[in-house]
Tab-separated table of C-alpha atoms in Angstrom:
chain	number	residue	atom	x	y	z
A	19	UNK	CA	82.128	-26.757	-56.887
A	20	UNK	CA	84.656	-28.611	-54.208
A	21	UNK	CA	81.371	-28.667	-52.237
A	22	UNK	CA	79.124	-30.153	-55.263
A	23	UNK	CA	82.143	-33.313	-55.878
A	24	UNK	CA	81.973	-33.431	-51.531
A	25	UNK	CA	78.281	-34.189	-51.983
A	26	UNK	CA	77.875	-36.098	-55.147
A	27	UNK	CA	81.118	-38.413	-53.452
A	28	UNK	CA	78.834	-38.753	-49.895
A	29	UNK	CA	79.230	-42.586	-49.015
A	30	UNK	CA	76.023	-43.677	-48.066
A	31	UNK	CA	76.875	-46.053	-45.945
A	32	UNK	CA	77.826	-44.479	-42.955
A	33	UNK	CA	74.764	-43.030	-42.983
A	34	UNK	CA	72.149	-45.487	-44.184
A	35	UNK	CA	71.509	-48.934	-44.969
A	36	UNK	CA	69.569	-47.597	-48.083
A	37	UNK	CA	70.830	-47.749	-51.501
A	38	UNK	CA	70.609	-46.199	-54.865
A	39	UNK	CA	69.192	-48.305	-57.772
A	40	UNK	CA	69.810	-46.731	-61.244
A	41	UNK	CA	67.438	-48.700	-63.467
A	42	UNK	CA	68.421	-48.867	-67.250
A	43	UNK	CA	66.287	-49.459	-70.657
A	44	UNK	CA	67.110	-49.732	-73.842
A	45	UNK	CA	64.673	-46.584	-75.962
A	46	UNK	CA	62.709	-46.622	-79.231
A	47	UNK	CA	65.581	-46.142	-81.324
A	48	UNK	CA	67.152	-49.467	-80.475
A	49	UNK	CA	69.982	-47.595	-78.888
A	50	UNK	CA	69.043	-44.661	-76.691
A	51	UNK	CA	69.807	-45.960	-73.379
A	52	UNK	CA	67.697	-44.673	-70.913
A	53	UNK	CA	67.611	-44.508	-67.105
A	54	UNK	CA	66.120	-43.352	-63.882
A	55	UNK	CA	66.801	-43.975	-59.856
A	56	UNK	CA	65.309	-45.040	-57.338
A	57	UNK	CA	65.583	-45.630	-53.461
A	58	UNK	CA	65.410	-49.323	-51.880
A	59	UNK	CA	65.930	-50.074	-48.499
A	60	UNK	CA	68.664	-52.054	-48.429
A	61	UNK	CA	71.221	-53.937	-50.578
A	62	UNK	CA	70.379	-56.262	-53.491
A	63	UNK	CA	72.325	-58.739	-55.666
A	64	UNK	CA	69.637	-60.739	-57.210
A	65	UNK	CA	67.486	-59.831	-60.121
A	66	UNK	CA	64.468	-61.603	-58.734
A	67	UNK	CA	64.555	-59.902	-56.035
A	68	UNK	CA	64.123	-56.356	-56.999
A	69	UNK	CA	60.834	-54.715	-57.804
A	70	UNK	CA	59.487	-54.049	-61.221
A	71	UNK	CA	59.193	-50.957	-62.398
A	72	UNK	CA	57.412	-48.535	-64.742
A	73	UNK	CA	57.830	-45.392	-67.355
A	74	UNK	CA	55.945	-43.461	-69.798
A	75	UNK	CA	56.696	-44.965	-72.796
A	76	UNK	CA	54.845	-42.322	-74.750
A	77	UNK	CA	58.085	-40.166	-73.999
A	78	UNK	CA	60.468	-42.530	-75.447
A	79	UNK	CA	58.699	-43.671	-78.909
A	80	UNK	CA	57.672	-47.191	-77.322
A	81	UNK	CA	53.456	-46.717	-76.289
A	82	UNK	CA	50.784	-44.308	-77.606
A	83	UNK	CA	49.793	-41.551	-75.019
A	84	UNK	CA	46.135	-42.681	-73.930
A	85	UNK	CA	48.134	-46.021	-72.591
A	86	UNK	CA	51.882	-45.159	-72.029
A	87	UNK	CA	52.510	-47.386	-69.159
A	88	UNK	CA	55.595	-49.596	-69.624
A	89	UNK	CA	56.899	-52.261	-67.067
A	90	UNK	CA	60.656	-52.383	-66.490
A	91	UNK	CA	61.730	-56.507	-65.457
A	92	UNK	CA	65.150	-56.055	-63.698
A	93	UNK	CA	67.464	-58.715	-65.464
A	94	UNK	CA	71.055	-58.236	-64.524
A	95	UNK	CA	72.434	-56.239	-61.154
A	96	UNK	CA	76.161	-54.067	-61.334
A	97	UNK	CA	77.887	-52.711	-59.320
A	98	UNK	CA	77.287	-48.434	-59.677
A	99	UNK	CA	80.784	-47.025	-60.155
A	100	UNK	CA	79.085	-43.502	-60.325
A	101	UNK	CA	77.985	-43.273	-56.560
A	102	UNK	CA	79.854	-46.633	-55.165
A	103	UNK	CA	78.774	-48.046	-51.866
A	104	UNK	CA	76.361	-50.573	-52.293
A	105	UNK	CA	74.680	-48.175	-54.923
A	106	UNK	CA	73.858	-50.741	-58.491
A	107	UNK	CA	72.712	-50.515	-61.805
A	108	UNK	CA	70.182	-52.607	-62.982
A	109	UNK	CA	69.662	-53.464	-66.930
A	110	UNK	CA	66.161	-53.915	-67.567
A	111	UNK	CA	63.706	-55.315	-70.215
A	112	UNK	CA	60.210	-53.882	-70.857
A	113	UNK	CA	56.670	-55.383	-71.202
A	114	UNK	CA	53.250	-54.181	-71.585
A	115	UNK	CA	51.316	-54.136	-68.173
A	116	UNK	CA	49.832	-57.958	-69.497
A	117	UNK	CA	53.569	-59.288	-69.305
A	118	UNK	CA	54.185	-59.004	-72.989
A	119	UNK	CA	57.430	-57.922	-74.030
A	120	UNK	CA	57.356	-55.009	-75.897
A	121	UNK	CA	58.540	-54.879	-79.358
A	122	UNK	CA	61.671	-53.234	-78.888
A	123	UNK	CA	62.839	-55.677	-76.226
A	124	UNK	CA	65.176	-57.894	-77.900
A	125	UNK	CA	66.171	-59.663	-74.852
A	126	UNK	CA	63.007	-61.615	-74.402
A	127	UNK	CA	63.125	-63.981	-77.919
A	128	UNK	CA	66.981	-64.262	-77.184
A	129	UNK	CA	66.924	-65.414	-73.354
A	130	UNK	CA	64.084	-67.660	-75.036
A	131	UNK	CA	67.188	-68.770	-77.552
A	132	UNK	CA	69.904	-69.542	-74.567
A	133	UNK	CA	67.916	-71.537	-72.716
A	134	UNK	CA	67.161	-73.635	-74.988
A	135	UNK	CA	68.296	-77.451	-73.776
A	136	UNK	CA	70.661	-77.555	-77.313
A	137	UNK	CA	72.092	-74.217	-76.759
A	138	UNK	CA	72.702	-74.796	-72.824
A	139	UNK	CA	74.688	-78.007	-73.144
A	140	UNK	CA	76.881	-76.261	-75.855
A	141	UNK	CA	77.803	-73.009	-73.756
A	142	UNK	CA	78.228	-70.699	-76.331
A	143	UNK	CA	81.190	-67.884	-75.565
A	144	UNK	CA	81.177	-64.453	-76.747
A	145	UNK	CA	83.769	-61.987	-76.739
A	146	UNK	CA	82.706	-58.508	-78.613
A	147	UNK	CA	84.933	-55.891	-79.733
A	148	UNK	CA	82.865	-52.683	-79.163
A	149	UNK	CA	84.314	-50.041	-81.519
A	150	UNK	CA	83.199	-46.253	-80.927
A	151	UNK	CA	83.662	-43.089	-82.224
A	152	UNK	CA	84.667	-39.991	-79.414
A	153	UNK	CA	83.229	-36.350	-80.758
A	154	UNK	CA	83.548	-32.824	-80.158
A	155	UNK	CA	80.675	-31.821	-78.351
A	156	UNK	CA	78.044	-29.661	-80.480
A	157	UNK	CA	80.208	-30.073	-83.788
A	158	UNK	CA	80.155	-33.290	-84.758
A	159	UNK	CA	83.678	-34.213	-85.566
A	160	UNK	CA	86.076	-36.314	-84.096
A	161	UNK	CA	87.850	-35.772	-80.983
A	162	UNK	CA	91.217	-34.427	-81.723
A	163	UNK	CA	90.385	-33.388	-85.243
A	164	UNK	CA	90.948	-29.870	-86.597
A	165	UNK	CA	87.548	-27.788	-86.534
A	166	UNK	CA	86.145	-28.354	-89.936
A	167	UNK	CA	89.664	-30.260	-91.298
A	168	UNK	CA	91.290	-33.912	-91.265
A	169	UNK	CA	94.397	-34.866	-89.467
A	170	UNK	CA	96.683	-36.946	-91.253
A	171	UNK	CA	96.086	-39.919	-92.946
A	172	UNK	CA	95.388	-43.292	-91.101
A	173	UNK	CA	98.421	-45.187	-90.010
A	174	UNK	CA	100.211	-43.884	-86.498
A	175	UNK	CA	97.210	-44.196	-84.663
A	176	UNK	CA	96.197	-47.857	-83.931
A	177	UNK	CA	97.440	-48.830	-80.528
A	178	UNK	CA	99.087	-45.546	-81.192
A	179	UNK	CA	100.581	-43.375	-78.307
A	180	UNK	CA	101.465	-39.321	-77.825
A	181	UNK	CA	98.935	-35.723	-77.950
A	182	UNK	CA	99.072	-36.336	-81.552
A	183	UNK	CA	97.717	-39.398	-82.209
A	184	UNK	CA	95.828	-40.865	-79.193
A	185	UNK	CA	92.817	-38.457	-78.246
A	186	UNK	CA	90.048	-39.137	-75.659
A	187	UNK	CA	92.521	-41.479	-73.466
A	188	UNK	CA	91.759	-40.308	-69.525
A	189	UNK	CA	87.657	-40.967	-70.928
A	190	UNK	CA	89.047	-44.367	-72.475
A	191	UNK	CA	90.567	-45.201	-69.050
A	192	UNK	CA	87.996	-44.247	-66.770
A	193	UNK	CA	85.893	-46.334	-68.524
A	194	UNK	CA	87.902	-49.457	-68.327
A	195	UNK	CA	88.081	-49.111	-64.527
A	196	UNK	CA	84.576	-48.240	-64.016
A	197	UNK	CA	83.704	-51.387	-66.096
A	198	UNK	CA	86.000	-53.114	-63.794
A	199	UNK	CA	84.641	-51.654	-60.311
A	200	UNK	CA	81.123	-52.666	-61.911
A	201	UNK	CA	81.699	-56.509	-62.689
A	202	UNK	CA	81.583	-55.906	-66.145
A	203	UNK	CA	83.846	-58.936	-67.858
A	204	UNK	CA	85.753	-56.021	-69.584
A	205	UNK	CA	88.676	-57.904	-71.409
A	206	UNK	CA	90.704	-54.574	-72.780
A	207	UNK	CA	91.181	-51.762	-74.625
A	208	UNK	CA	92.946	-50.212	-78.036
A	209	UNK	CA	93.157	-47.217	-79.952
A	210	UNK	CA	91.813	-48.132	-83.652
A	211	UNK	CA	92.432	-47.258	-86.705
A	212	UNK	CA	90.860	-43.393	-87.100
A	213	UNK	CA	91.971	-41.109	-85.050
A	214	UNK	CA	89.717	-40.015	-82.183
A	215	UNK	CA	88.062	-43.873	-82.505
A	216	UNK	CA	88.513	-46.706	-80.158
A	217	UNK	CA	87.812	-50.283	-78.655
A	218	UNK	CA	86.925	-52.101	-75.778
A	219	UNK	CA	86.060	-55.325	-75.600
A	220	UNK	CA	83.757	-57.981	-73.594
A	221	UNK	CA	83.860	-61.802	-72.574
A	222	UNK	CA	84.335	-64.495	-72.391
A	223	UNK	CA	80.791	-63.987	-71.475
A	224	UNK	CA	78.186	-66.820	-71.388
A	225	UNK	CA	75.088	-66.531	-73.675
A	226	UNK	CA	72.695	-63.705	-72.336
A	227	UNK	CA	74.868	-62.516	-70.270
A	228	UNK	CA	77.099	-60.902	-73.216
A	229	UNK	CA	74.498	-58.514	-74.417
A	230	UNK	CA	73.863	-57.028	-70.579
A	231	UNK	CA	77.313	-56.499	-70.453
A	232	UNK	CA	77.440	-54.790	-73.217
A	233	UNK	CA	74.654	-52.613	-72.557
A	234	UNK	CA	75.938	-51.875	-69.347
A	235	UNK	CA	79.083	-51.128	-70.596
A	236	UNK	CA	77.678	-49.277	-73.255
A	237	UNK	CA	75.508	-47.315	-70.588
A	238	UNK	CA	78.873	-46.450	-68.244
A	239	UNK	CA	80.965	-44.887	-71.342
A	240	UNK	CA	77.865	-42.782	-71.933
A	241	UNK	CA	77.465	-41.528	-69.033
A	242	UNK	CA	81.559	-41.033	-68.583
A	243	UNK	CA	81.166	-38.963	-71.766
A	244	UNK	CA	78.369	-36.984	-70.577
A	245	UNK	CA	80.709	-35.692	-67.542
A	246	UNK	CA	83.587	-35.206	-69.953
A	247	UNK	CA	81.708	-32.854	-72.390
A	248	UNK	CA	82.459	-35.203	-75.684
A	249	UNK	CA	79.809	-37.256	-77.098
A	250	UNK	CA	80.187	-40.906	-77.866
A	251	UNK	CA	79.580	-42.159	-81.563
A	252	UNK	CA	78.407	-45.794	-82.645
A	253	UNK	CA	77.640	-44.813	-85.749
A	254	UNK	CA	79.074	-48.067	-88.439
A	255	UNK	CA	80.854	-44.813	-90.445
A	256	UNK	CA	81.066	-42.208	-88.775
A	257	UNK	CA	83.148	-40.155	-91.125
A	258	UNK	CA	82.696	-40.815	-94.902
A	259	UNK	CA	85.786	-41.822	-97.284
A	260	UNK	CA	89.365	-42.804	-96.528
A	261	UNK	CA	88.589	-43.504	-93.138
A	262	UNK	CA	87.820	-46.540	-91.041
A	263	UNK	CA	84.110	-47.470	-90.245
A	264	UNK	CA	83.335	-48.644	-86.624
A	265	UNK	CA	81.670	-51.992	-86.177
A	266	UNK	CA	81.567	-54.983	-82.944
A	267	UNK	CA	83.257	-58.058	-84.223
A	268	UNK	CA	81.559	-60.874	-82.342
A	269	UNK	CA	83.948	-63.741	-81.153
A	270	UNK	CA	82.099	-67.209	-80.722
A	271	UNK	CA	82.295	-70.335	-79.748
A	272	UNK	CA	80.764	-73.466	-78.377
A	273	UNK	CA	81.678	-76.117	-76.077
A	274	UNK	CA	81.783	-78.537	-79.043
A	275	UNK	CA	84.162	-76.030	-80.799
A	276	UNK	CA	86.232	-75.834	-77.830
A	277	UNK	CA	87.092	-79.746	-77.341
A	278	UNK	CA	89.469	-81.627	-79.769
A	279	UNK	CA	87.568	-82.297	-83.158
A	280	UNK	CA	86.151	-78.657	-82.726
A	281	UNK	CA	87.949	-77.163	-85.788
A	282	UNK	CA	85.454	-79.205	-88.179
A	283	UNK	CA	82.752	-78.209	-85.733
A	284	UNK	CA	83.807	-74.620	-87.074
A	285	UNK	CA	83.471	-75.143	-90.605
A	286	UNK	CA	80.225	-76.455	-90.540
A	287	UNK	CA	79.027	-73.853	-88.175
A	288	UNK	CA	80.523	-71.038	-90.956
A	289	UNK	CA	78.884	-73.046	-93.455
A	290	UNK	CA	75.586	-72.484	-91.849
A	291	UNK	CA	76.213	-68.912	-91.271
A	292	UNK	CA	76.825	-68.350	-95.015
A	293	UNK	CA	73.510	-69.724	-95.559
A	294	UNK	CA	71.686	-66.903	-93.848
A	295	UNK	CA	74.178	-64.011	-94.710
A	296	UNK	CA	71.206	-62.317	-95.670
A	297	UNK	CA	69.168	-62.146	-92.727
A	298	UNK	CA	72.061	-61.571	-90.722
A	299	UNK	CA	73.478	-58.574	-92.581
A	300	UNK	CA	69.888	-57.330	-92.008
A	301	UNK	CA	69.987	-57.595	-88.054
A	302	UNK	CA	73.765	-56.450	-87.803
A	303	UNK	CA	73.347	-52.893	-87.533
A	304	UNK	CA	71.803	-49.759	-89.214
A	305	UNK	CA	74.043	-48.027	-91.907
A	306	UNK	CA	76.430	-50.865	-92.071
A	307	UNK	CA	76.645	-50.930	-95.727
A	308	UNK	CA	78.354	-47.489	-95.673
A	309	UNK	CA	80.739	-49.893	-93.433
A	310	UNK	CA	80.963	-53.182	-95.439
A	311	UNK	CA	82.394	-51.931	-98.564
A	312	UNK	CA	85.351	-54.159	-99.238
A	313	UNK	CA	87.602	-51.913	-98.511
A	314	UNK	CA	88.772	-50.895	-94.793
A	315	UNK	CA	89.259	-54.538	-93.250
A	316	UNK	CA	85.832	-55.688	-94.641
A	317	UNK	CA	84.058	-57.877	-96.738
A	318	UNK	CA	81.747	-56.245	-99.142
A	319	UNK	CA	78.055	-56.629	-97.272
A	320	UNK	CA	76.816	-58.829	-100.913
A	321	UNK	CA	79.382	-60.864	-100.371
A	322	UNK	CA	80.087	-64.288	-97.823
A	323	UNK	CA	83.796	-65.243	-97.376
A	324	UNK	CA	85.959	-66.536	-94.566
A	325	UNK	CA	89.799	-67.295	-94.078
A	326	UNK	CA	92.351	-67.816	-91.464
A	327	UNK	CA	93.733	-64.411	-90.351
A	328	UNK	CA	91.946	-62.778	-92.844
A	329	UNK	CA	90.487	-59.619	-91.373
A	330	UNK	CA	88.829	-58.751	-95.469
A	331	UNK	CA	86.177	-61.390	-94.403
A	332	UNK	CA	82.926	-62.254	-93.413
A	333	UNK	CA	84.328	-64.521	-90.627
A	334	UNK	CA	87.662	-64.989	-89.727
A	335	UNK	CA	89.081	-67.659	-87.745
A	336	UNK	CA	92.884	-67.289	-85.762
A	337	UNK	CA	95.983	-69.039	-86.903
A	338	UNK	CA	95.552	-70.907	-83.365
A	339	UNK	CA	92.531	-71.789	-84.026
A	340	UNK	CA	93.777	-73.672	-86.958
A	341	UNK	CA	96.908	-74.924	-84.946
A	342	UNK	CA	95.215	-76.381	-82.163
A	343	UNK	CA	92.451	-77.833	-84.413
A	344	UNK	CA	89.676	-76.078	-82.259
A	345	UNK	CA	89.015	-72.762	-80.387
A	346	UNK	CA	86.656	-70.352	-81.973
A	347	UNK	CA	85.850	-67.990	-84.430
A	348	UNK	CA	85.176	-63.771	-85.206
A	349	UNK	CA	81.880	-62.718	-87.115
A	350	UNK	CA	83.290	-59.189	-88.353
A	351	UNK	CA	79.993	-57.798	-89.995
A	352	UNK	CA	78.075	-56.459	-87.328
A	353	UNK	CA	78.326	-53.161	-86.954
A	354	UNK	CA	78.807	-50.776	-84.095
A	355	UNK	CA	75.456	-50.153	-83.320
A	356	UNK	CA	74.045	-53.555	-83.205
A	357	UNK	CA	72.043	-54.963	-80.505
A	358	UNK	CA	74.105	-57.652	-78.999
A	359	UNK	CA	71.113	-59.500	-78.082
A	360	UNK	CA	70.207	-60.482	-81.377
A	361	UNK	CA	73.312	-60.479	-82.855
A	362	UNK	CA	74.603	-63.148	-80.065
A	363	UNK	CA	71.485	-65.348	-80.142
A	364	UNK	CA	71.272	-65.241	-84.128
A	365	UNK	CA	74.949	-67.064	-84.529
A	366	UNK	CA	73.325	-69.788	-81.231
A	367	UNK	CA	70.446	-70.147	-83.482
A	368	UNK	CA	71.948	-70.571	-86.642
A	369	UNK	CA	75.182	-72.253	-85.872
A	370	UNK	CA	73.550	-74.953	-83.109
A	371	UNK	CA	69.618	-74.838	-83.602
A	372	UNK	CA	69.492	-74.925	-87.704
């Protein structure tokens, strides 16, 4: 094994002016991440300037068989904190071999959404709280939790610290470094409120940009989970009952919202998001109305409501965001397992576009 971590640890370049590109897709589901390497002969830091790529959708539930072939478009380059050097990862979006984007690439229509002259000149900010659920591998039940039981009830372990209350911690860690190394704008980290569940969160990040770091992100705790044995959870309520449900509280805000004046920019932004609660519940996340029940720091999913410092609604904007008279607001209803393409480029269109 010492020989295995001497040769998976090799630094490359001593040896080589080659690197490793890991190339990254987002599946059928809408959420398995998928990946595959490949050699280049030197290193790369712009998109453009790597080549496309192609699978066999057939094996991932995106083409029929008799015409499988799907193109990979690099779109964003990091830094691989798996095999370091000049090694990267490269989040991708996928097309049919005539250049049309697929149907599960949501990061065509919202790239088409932030760069749109109305959204550019506002600048719209993100910072999302990803929450996520750690498991026992092959069992199904939180990390920490007694084999088939329920620890105690909810209460010691937000932001809480010890063997019996924090579990997963050295995975929760690595990750935040490795996030880091990769040039992820990885903001921090918390326990939350069921045990074996936690947080990070990412931005301020700048239109598209938010949803490839969060799917990069997203990709790096997998993968830190697959070498720790546990699997990693996004599921909006993950264990049913008296227990917390997981979701990605989306923190926006425009350049408009961000100058003095901005506070009534807010309101009429909310305002418009209340108008489309509907269609927005409906893009937020699969299973999030086992999440939004009213209960649990959440609005019930029927029903539209905001407040300052409220965390039982829809949107809630900060007590210094009041104060100052501008800053930004916190969409809580999308859940966990969102795509934070379309969740990001919705609130542009709806808030700046409608």
């Amino acid at each position: 094994m010492a020989l295995l971590n001497d040769l998976i640890n090799l630094n490359l370049t001593d040896s080589t002016n080659k690197i490793i590109a890991e190339y990254i897709w987002i599946g059928g589901s809408g959420m398995d991440l998928r990946s595959k390497a490949r050699t280049l002969p030197g290193p790369v830091s712009d998109p453009k300037k790597l080549p496309k790529w192609n699978y066999d959708g057939s094996s991932t539930g995106q083409a029929p068989g008799e015409d499988s072939e799907v193109i990979l478009y690099p779109q964003a380059i990091f830094k691989d904190p798996f095999r370091g050097g000049n090694n990267i990862l490269v989040i991708c979006d996928a097309y049919t071999p005539a250049g049309e984007p697929i149907p599960t690439n949501k990061r065509h229509a919202a790239a088409k959404i932030f760069s749109h002259p109305e959204v550019e000149k506002e600048v719209p900010w993100y910072g999302i709280e990803q929450e996520y659920t750690l498991l026992q591998k092959d069992i199904n039940w939180p990390l920490g939790w007694p084999q088939g039981g329920f620890p105690g009830p909810q209460g010691p372990y937000y932001c809480g610290i010890g063997a019996d209350k924090a579990f997963g911690r050295d995975i929760v860690d690595a990750h935040y470094k490795a996030c880091l190394y990769a040039g992820i704008n990885i903001s921090g980290i918390n326990g939350e409120v069921m045990p074996g569940q936690w947080e990070f969160q990412v931005g301020p990040s700048v239109g598209i940009s938010a949803g490839d770091e969060i799917w990069a992100a997203r990709y790096i705790l997998e993968r830190i989970t697959e070498i720790a044995g546990v699997v990693v959870s996004f599921d909006p309520k993950p264990i049913p009952g008296d227990w917390n449900g997981a979701g990605a509280h989306t923190n926006y805000s425009t350049k408009s919202m961000r100058e003095e004046g901005g506070y009534e920019i807010i309101k009429k932004a909310i305002e418009k998001l209340g108008l489309r609660h509907s269609e927005h519940i409906a893009a937020y996340g699969e299973g999030n109305e086992r999440r939004l029940t009213g209960r649990h720091e959440t609005a019930n999913i029927n029903t539209f409501k905001w407040g300052v410092a409220n965390r039982g609604a829809s949107i809630r904007v900060g007590r210094d965001t009041e104060k100052e008279g501008k800053g930004y607001f916190e969409d809580r209803r999308p859940a966990s397992n969102m795509d934070p393409y379309v969740v990001t480029s919705m609130i542009a269109e709806t808030t700046i576009l409608l």
